[in-house]
Amino acid sequence: AFEGLAERLQGTLQRVKGKGKLSEADVKEMMREVRFALIEADVNLKVVKGFVKKVSERAIGQDVMNSLTPGQQVVKIVKDELTELMGGEQSKVEFAAKSPTVIMMVGLQGAGKTTTTGKLANVLRKKNNRKPLLVAADIYRPAAIKQLETIGKQLSLPVFSKGTDVSPVEIARQAIEHAKEEHLDTVIIDTAGRLHVDEELMQELKDIRALKEPDEVFLVVDAMTGQDAVNVAQSFNELLGISGVILTKLDGDTRGGAALSVRSVTEKPIKFVGMGEKLDALEAFYPERMASRILGMGDMLSLIEKAQTNIDEEKAKELEEKFRTQSFTFDDFLDQLGQVKQMGPLDEILKMMPGAGKIKGLENAKVDESQMGRVEAIIYSMTPQEKTNPEVINANRRRRIAKGSGTTIQDVNRLLKQFEDMKKMMKQMSNMNQKGKKKGKMP
Ligand code: GDP
Ligand code: MG
């Protein structure tokens, strides 16, 4: 997602980044390009105007023009304002003081409500230790109930359903009762959608809502629909009232308009983003990280967080230390390989690396996971000394390792090269992080 926008903004900012002096004309020229980039990314026009005005005012301000590094200051301003545009801080899920917490999922047909109901339950269970109950309140399509039941089964989570004869309101009421009896503390109601916002749908949602004021009403919208998504959000917010937005399909080639406009238009935060069809592809939304990602500063924090939910804390800390001190060995690599397998498809992880957006072809890259088996075999054939100090692996040893692992010398060479490259990249990454820490948040 966001490739076009990212490329344009990065290009524009790159030109001024190193400049020691900026004239007002420079800033104006740059803002023209920023404006163009945003419009092309399908950002709401009002939002674009407001954004450009704010950035211009700050950029032309005395402090920037007179500073030693005006170019970098402008980049920082763009990043800050992008962050602000998307809500500033991360917005967390509200839980009720008294269980159960009730979360309503609303939105148009096909937006991703049912899938996201499952994904959200999964996240809340993993990260917040919640005990969710999924509720099938979309009674208009029998397939919808089936779909939620299948998702529940896949995640080993309970699903409450009453078929298609009981009204959605009654289903919701019984589900809340059921949750109390079973000590399930988070009720997530998957409601019906429509092709368009209509009166009947809104009435049904209002009736469910009137049962027990939900702690969250999440509007699920498809990021691929751009400004339409924003219009839908505005309607739902005015007619029903929503507490937050979940943007789905951000893994596709969406231009970014919805992510950048929805907060500003509705005043409601984006809480999560859907990053794929799989049930673990839902991420908390961090405005600052998204801004960094758009400006090509990578998304190491998301990556590290992803690692942390899947890898235990201790290990993650150890790993960071090893990154920093460059004492990463093939044993660690092997260990990582195992952990990475649990994190999800490698190509997705790769895309989060800084600068990955610039690697041509990566968007279509599919990492060959069977390759991983070969890699493991090669490492198993190394001696402890070789694993710790790969520089000792000479031609003779390479031959022995290839033989021992049933691979070829080329395979061994390739792995050794990859390992070296990886170490170099880690060094760069940890340098970047260190600098980031010293200078505030800018890399
Ligand atoms: P609903 O009609 O709102 O309940 O939508 P569904 O949950 O049935 O989802 C519609 C389609 O969108 C399904 O094929 C989902 O797999 C797909 N989908 C949902 N979220 C995402 C996402 O974040 N990324 C991608 N690529 N597909 C998604
Ligand atoms: Mg559905």
Coordinates of C-alpha atoms and ligand atoms in Angstrom, one line a residue:
A1 CA 0.0 0.0 0.0
F2 CA 0.9 3.6 -0.4
E3 CA 3.7 3.0 -3.0
G4 CA 2.8 6.0 -5.2
L5 CA 2.4 8.4 -2.4
A6 CA 5.5 7.2 -0.6
E7 CA 7.6 7.5 -3.8
R8 CA 6.4 11.0 -4.5
L9 CA 6.8 12.3 -1.0
Q10 CA 10.2 10.7 -0.6
G11 CA 11.3 12.1 -3.9
T12 CA 10.2 15.6 -2.9
L13 CA 11.7 15.5 0.5
Q14 CA 14.9 13.9 -0.7
R15 CA 15.6 17.0 -2.7
V16 CA 15.4 19.4 0.2
K17 CA 16.7 17.1 2.9
G18 CA 20.4 18.0 2.7
K19 CA 19.8 21.6 1.8
G20 CA 21.5 24.1 4.0
K21 CA 19.3 27.0 2.9
L22 CA 15.7 27.0 1.9
S23 CA 14.0 30.0 0.3
E24 CA 10.3 30.6 0.6
A25 CA 10.1 29.7 -3.1
D26 CA 11.7 26.3 -2.3
V27 CA 9.1 25.6 0.3
K28 CA 6.2 26.7 -2.0
E29 CA 7.5 24.5 -4.8
M30 CA 7.8 21.6 -2.4
M31 CA 4.3 22.1 -1.1
R32 CA 2.9 22.1 -4.6
E33 CA 4.4 18.6 -5.0
V34 CA 3.2 17.4 -1.6
R35 CA -0.3 18.7 -2.5
F36 CA -0.2 16.8 -5.8
A37 CA 1.1 13.6 -4.1
L38 CA -1.8 13.7 -1.6
I39 CA -4.5 14.4 -4.2
E40 CA -3.2 11.6 -6.3
A41 CA -3.3 9.3 -3.3
D42 CA -7.0 10.0 -3.2
V43 CA -6.9 12.0 0.0
N44 CA -9.9 14.1 0.7
L45 CA -9.5 17.6 -0.8
K46 CA -10.3 19.5 2.3
V47 CA -7.8 17.4 4.2
V48 CA -5.2 18.1 1.6
K49 CA -5.7 21.8 1.9
G50 CA -5.6 21.8 5.7
F51 CA -2.5 19.7 5.7
V52 CA -0.5 21.7 3.2
K53 CA -1.5 24.9 4.9
K54 CA -0.2 23.7 8.3
V55 CA 3.0 22.3 6.9
S56 CA 3.7 25.5 4.9
E57 CA 3.1 27.7 7.9
R58 CA 5.5 25.8 10.0
A59 CA 8.1 25.4 7.3
I60 CA 8.2 29.0 6.4
G61 CA 8.4 29.9 10.1
Q62 CA 11.4 31.7 11.4
D63 CA 12.8 28.7 13.3
V64 CA 13.1 26.6 10.3
M65 CA 14.3 29.1 7.8
N66 CA 17.0 30.3 10.1
S67 CA 18.1 26.9 11.3
L68 CA 21.2 25.1 10.1
T69 CA 19.3 22.2 8.7
P70 CA 16.1 23.6 7.3
G71 CA 15.7 20.7 4.9
Q72 CA 15.7 18.1 7.6
Q73 CA 13.4 20.3 9.7
V74 CA 10.9 20.3 6.9
V75 CA 11.0 16.5 6.6
K76 CA 10.3 16.3 10.3
I77 CA 7.4 18.7 10.0
V78 CA 5.9 16.7 7.2
K79 CA 6.3 13.6 9.4
D80 CA 4.8 15.2 12.5
E81 CA 1.8 16.6 10.6
L82 CA 1.2 13.2 8.8
T83 CA 1.2 11.6 12.3
E84 CA -1.2 14.2 13.6
L85 CA -3.4 13.8 10.6
M86 CA -3.8 10.1 11.4
G87 CA -4.6 10.9 15.0
G88 CA -1.3 11.4 16.7
E89 CA -1.3 8.8 19.4
Q90 CA -2.3 5.1 19.1
S91 CA -5.8 4.6 20.2
K92 CA -6.5 1.5 22.3
V93 CA -9.6 -0.6 22.7
E94 CA -11.9 0.5 25.5
F95 CA -12.9 -2.2 27.9
A96 CA -15.9 -2.1 30.3
A97 CA -15.2 -1.8 34.0
K98 CA -17.8 -4.5 34.4
S99 CA -17.7 -7.5 32.1
P100 CA -18.6 -8.2 29.5
T101 CA -17.2 -5.6 27.2
V102 CA -19.5 -5.3 24.1
I103 CA -18.0 -4.5 20.7
M104 CA -20.1 -4.1 17.7
M105 CA -18.7 -4.5 14.2
V106 CA -20.5 -2.5 11.6
G107 CA -20.0 -1.7 7.9
L108 CA -21.0 -2.4 4.4
Q109 CA -21.0 -5.8 2.7
G110 CA -17.7 -7.1 1.8
A111 CA -15.7 -4.6 3.9
G112 CA -14.3 -7.4 6.1
K113 CA -16.6 -7.4 9.2
T114 CA -16.8 -11.1 9.7
T115 CA -13.1 -11.8 9.0
T116 CA -12.1 -8.9 11.2
T117 CA -14.4 -10.1 14.0
G118 CA -12.3 -13.2 14.2
K119 CA -9.0 -11.4 13.8
L120 CA -9.9 -8.9 16.5
A121 CA -10.9 -11.6 18.9
N122 CA -7.6 -13.3 18.3
V123 CA -5.7 -10.1 18.9
L124 CA -7.6 -9.3 22.1
R125 CA -7.0 -12.8 23.4
K126 CA -3.3 -12.7 22.7
K127 CA -2.5 -9.1 23.7
N128 CA -5.1 -8.3 26.3
N129 CA -5.8 -11.7 27.7
R130 CA -9.5 -11.4 26.9
K131 CA -11.9 -14.2 26.6
P132 CA -14.0 -13.4 23.5
L133 CA -17.3 -14.6 22.4
L134 CA -18.1 -14.2 18.7
V135 CA -21.7 -13.4 17.9
A136 CA -23.3 -14.2 14.5
A137 CA -25.9 -11.5 14.1
D138 CA -25.9 -11.3 10.3
I139 CA -28.9 -13.5 9.8
Y140 CA -29.7 -12.5 6.2
R141 CA -27.2 -14.8 4.6
P142 CA -26.9 -18.3 6.1
A143 CA -23.4 -18.4 4.7
A144 CA -22.4 -15.6 7.0
I145 CA -23.2 -17.6 10.1
K146 CA -21.3 -20.5 8.7
Q147 CA -18.3 -18.3 7.9
L148 CA -18.1 -17.0 11.5
E149 CA -18.4 -20.5 12.8
T150 CA -15.6 -21.7 10.6
I151 CA -13.5 -18.8 11.8
G152 CA -14.3 -19.6 15.4
K153 CA -13.3 -23.2 14.9
Q154 CA -10.0 -22.1 13.3
L155 CA -9.2 -19.9 16.2
S156 CA -10.7 -22.2 18.9
L157 CA -13.0 -19.5 20.0
P158 CA -16.7 -19.9 20.9
V159 CA -19.3 -18.6 18.5
F160 CA -22.8 -17.7 19.5
S161 CA -25.4 -18.3 16.8
K162 CA -29.2 -18.9 16.7
G163 CA -29.6 -19.5 13.0
T164 CA -31.6 -17.1 10.8
D165 CA -35.0 -17.2 12.5
V166 CA -34.1 -15.2 15.6
S167 CA -33.8 -11.4 15.2
P168 CA -30.3 -9.8 15.4
V169 CA -31.3 -7.9 18.5
E170 CA -32.5 -11.0 20.3
I171 CA -29.4 -12.8 19.3
A172 CA -27.2 -10.0 20.7
R173 CA -29.3 -10.0 23.9
Q174 CA -28.9 -13.7 24.4
A175 CA -25.3 -13.6 23.5
I176 CA -24.5 -11.1 26.2
E177 CA -26.4 -13.2 28.8
H178 CA -24.5 -16.3 27.6
A179 CA -21.2 -14.5 27.9
K180 CA -22.0 -13.6 31.5
E181 CA -22.9 -17.2 32.4
E182 CA -19.8 -18.6 30.7
H183 CA -17.5 -15.9 32.1
L184 CA -16.5 -14.7 28.7
D185 CA -15.5 -11.1 29.1
T186 CA -15.6 -9.7 25.5
V187 CA -18.6 -10.0 23.2
I188 CA -17.9 -9.2 19.6
I189 CA -21.0 -8.8 17.5
D190 CA -20.7 -9.4 13.8
T191 CA -23.6 -7.5 12.2
A192 CA -25.1 -7.6 8.7
G193 CA -24.0 -5.2 6.0
R194 CA -25.6 -3.8 3.0
L195 CA -24.4 -2.6 -0.3
H196 CA -25.2 1.0 0.6
V197 CA -26.0 2.8 3.8
D198 CA -29.7 2.5 4.3
E199 CA -32.4 3.3 6.8
E200 CA -33.4 -0.3 7.7
L201 CA -29.8 -1.3 8.4
M202 CA -29.2 1.7 10.6
Q203 CA -32.4 1.0 12.6
E204 CA -31.3 -2.6 13.2
L205 CA -27.9 -1.5 14.3
K206 CA -29.4 1.2 16.6
D207 CA -31.7 -1.5 18.1
I208 CA -28.7 -3.7 18.9
R209 CA -26.9 -0.7 20.2
A210 CA -29.8 0.2 22.5
L211 CA -29.6 -3.2 24.3
K212 CA -26.5 -2.3 26.3
E213 CA -24.4 0.7 25.2
P214 CA -21.5 -1.0 23.5
D215 CA -18.0 -0.1 24.7
E216 CA -16.9 0.1 21.1
V217 CA -18.6 0.4 17.8
F218 CA -16.1 -0.4 15.2
L219 CA -16.7 0.6 11.6
V220 CA -15.0 -1.8 9.3
V221 CA -14.1 -0.2 5.9
D222 CA -12.2 -1.3 2.9
A223 CA -9.2 0.9 2.4
M224 CA -9.1 0.0 -1.3
T225 CA -12.3 2.1 -1.8
G226 CA -10.4 5.3 -1.0
Q227 CA -12.6 8.3 -0.6
D228 CA -15.8 6.2 -0.6
A229 CA -14.5 4.6 2.5
V230 CA -14.3 8.0 4.1
N231 CA -17.8 8.9 3.0
V232 CA -19.1 5.6 4.4
A233 CA -17.4 6.4 7.7
Q234 CA -18.9 9.8 7.7
S235 CA -22.4 8.4 7.2
F236 CA -22.1 5.7 9.8
N237 CA -20.7 8.2 12.2
E238 CA -23.5 10.7 11.7
L239 CA -26.4 8.1 11.6
L240 CA -25.3 5.6 14.1
G241 CA -22.2 6.9 15.9
I242 CA -19.0 5.0 15.8
S243 CA -16.1 4.9 18.3
G244 CA -13.4 3.8 15.9
V245 CA -12.5 2.6 12.5
I246 CA -10.8 -0.6 11.3
L247 CA -9.3 -0.2 7.9
T248 CA -9.1 -3.5 6.0
K249 CA -7.1 -4.6 2.9
L250 CA -4.2 -2.3 3.5
D251 CA -2.1 -5.1 2.1
G252 CA -3.5 -4.4 -1.3
D253 CA -2.3 -1.6 -3.5
T254 CA -4.5 1.1 -1.9
R255 CA -3.3 4.6 -2.6
G256 CA -3.6 5.7 1.0
G257 CA -6.4 8.2 0.8
A258 CA -8.6 6.5 3.4
A259 CA -5.9 6.0 5.9
L260 CA -5.0 9.7 5.7
S261 CA -8.4 11.2 5.6
V262 CA -10.7 9.2 7.7
R263 CA -9.6 10.5 11.1
S264 CA -9.7 14.1 10.1
V265 CA -13.1 13.8 8.5
T266 CA -14.8 11.8 11.2
E267 CA -12.7 12.7 14.2
K268 CA -12.7 9.0 15.1
P269 CA -9.5 7.1 15.4
I270 CA -8.3 4.3 13.2
K271 CA -7.7 1.5 15.8
F272 CA -6.6 -1.4 13.7
V273 CA -5.6 -2.2 10.1
G274 CA -6.2 -5.4 8.2
M275 CA -3.1 -6.6 6.4
G276 CA -4.2 -9.8 4.8
E277 CA -6.8 -12.5 4.6
K278 CA -5.2 -14.7 7.3
L279 CA -6.6 -14.5 10.8
D280 CA -3.5 -13.1 12.3
A281 CA -3.3 -10.3 9.8
L282 CA -4.7 -7.5 12.0
E283 CA -2.4 -4.9 13.5
A284 CA -2.8 -2.1 15.9
F285 CA -2.6 1.2 14.1
Y286 CA 0.2 3.6 15.0
P287 CA 0.0 6.9 13.3
E288 CA 3.6 7.7 13.8
R289 CA 4.8 4.4 12.4
M290 CA 2.5 4.8 9.4
A291 CA 3.9 8.2 8.8
S292 CA 7.5 6.8 9.0
R293 CA 6.5 4.1 6.6
I294 CA 5.1 6.5 4.1
L295 CA 8.2 8.6 4.3
G296 CA 10.4 5.6 3.8
M297 CA 11.8 5.4 7.3
G298 CA 10.9 1.8 7.5
D299 CA 8.7 0.2 10.1
M300 CA 11.1 -1.5 12.5
L301 CA 8.9 -0.9 15.4
S302 CA 6.0 -2.8 13.9
L303 CA 8.4 -5.5 13.0
I304 CA 9.8 -5.7 16.5
E305 CA 6.4 -5.7 18.0
K306 CA 5.3 -8.5 15.7
A307 CA 8.4 -10.4 16.8
Q308 CA 7.5 -9.8 20.4
T309 CA 4.0 -11.1 20.3
N310 CA 5.3 -14.3 18.6
I311 CA 8.6 -14.6 20.2
D312 CA 8.9 -14.5 24.0
E313 CA 10.1 -11.2 25.5
E314 CA 13.4 -12.6 26.8
K315 CA 14.4 -13.9 23.4
A316 CA 13.5 -10.6 21.7
K317 CA 15.7 -8.7 24.2
E318 CA 18.6 -11.1 23.7
L319 CA 18.2 -10.7 20.0
E320 CA 18.2 -7.0 20.1
E321 CA 21.4 -7.1 22.2
K322 CA 23.0 -9.4 19.7
F323 CA 22.0 -7.1 16.8
R324 CA 23.6 -4.3 18.6
T325 CA 26.8 -6.0 19.6
Q326 CA 27.2 -7.9 16.4
S327 CA 27.5 -11.2 18.2
F328 CA 24.9 -12.9 16.2
T329 CA 25.9 -16.5 15.3
F330 CA 24.5 -19.3 13.1
D331 CA 22.9 -20.8 16.2
D332 CA 20.9 -17.6 16.7
F333 CA 20.1 -17.7 13.0
L334 CA 18.7 -21.2 13.3
D335 CA 16.8 -20.2 16.4
Q336 CA 15.4 -17.2 14.5
L337 CA 14.4 -19.3 11.6
G338 CA 12.2 -21.3 13.8
Q339 CA 10.7 -18.2 15.4
V340 CA 10.2 -16.5 12.0
K341 CA 8.3 -19.4 10.8
Q342 CA 5.7 -18.7 13.5
M343 CA 5.6 -15.0 12.6
G344 CA 4.1 -15.5 9.3
P345 CA 5.0 -15.4 5.7
L346 CA 8.6 -14.2 5.2
D347 CA 7.8 -11.9 2.3
E348 CA 5.4 -9.9 4.5
I349 CA 8.1 -9.5 7.1
L350 CA 10.6 -8.4 4.5
K351 CA 8.3 -5.7 3.3
M352 CA 8.5 -4.0 6.7
M353 CA 12.2 -3.6 6.6
P354 CA 13.5 0.0 6.0
G355 CA 14.1 0.7 2.4
A356 CA 12.2 -2.4 1.3
G357 CA 9.9 -0.3 -0.7
K358 CA 12.7 0.6 -2.9
I359 CA 13.7 -2.9 -3.7
K360 CA 12.2 -3.6 -7.1
G361 CA 10.2 -6.7 -7.4
L362 CA 9.8 -7.2 -3.7
E363 CA 6.1 -6.5 -3.9
N364 CA 5.7 -9.7 -5.8
A365 CA 8.3 -11.6 -4.0
K366 CA 7.4 -14.9 -2.6
V367 CA 10.0 -16.3 -0.3
D368 CA 10.6 -20.0 -1.0
E369 CA 9.9 -21.5 2.4
S370 CA 11.2 -24.9 1.3
Q371 CA 14.5 -23.2 1.0
M372 CA 14.4 -22.8 4.8
G373 CA 14.7 -26.6 5.2
R374 CA 17.9 -26.6 3.2
V375 CA 19.3 -23.7 5.2
E376 CA 18.6 -25.6 8.5
A377 CA 20.3 -28.7 7.2
I378 CA 23.4 -26.6 6.3
I379 CA 23.6 -25.1 9.7
Y380 CA 23.2 -28.4 11.4
S381 CA 26.2 -29.6 9.5
M382 CA 28.5 -26.9 11.0
T383 CA 30.7 -27.4 14.0
P384 CA 30.1 -25.2 17.0
Q385 CA 33.2 -23.2 16.1
E386 CA 31.9 -22.6 12.5
K387 CA 28.6 -21.5 13.8
T388 CA 30.1 -18.9 16.0
N389 CA 32.9 -17.8 13.7
P390 CA 31.8 -18.4 10.1
E391 CA 35.0 -16.7 8.9
V392 CA 36.9 -20.0 9.5
I393 CA 34.8 -21.8 6.9
N394 CA 37.3 -22.3 4.1
A395 CA 36.9 -24.3 0.9
N396 CA 37.5 -27.6 2.5
R397 CA 35.0 -27.0 5.2
R398 CA 32.4 -25.8 2.7
R399 CA 32.8 -29.0 0.8
R400 CA 32.3 -31.0 4.0
I401 CA 29.3 -29.0 5.1
A402 CA 27.6 -29.4 1.7
K403 CA 28.2 -33.1 1.8
G404 CA 26.9 -33.4 5.3
S405 CA 23.8 -31.5 4.6
G406 CA 23.0 -33.1 1.2
T407 CA 23.3 -29.7 -0.5
T408 CA 25.7 -28.2 -2.9
I409 CA 28.7 -25.9 -2.3
Q410 CA 26.8 -23.2 -4.1
D411 CA 24.0 -23.5 -1.5
V412 CA 26.6 -23.2 1.3
N413 CA 28.2 -20.2 -0.3
R414 CA 24.9 -18.5 -0.8
L415 CA 24.0 -19.0 2.8
L416 CA 27.3 -17.7 4.1
K417 CA 26.9 -14.6 1.9
Q418 CA 23.3 -14.1 3.1
F419 CA 24.5 -14.3 6.7
E420 CA 27.2 -11.7 6.1
D421 CA 24.7 -9.4 4.3
M422 CA 22.2 -9.9 7.2
K423 CA 24.9 -8.9 9.7
K424 CA 25.6 -5.8 7.7
M425 CA 22.0 -4.9 7.6
M426 CA 21.6 -5.4 11.3
K427 CA 24.5 -3.1 11.9
Q428 CA 22.8 -0.4 9.8
M429 CA 19.6 -1.0 11.5
S430 CA 21.0 -0.7 15.0
N431 CA 22.9 2.4 14.0
M432 CA 19.7 3.9 12.7
N433 CA 17.9 3.1 16.0
Q434 CA 20.7 4.5 18.1
K435 CA 20.7 7.8 16.1
G436 CA 16.9 7.8 16.3
K437 CA 17.2 7.7 20.1
K438 CA 19.7 10.5 20.4
K439 CA 18.0 13.0 18.1
G440 CA 14.4 12.5 19.3
K441 CA 12.4 10.5 16.8
M442 CA 14.0 11.4 13.5
P443 CA 16.3 9.0 11.9
Ligands
GDP1 P1 -18.1 -8.7 5.5 O1 -19.1 -8.9 4.4 O2 -18.0 -7.3 5.8 O3 -18.4 -9.6 6.6 O4 -16.7 -9.2 4.8 P2 -15.9 -10.5 5.0 O5 -15.3 -10.6 6.4 O6 -16.7 -11.7 4.6 O7 -14.7 -10.2 4.0 C1 -14.8 -10.0 2.6 C2 -13.6 -10.5 1.9 O8 -12.5 -9.6 2.2 C3 -13.1 -11.8 2.3 O9 -12.7 -12.5 1.1 C4 -11.9 -11.6 3.2 O10 -11.0 -12.6 3.2 C5 -11.4 -10.3 2.6 N1 -10.6 -9.5 3.6 C6 -11.0 -9.0 4.8 N2 -10.0 -8.3 5.4 C7 -9.0 -8.3 4.6 C8 -7.7 -7.7 4.6 O11 -7.2 -7.0 5.5 N3 -6.9 -8.0 3.5 C9 -7.3 -8.7 2.4 N4 -6.4 -8.9 1.4 N5 -8.5 -9.3 2.4 C10 -9.4 -9.1 3.4
MG2 MG -20.0 -10.8 7.1

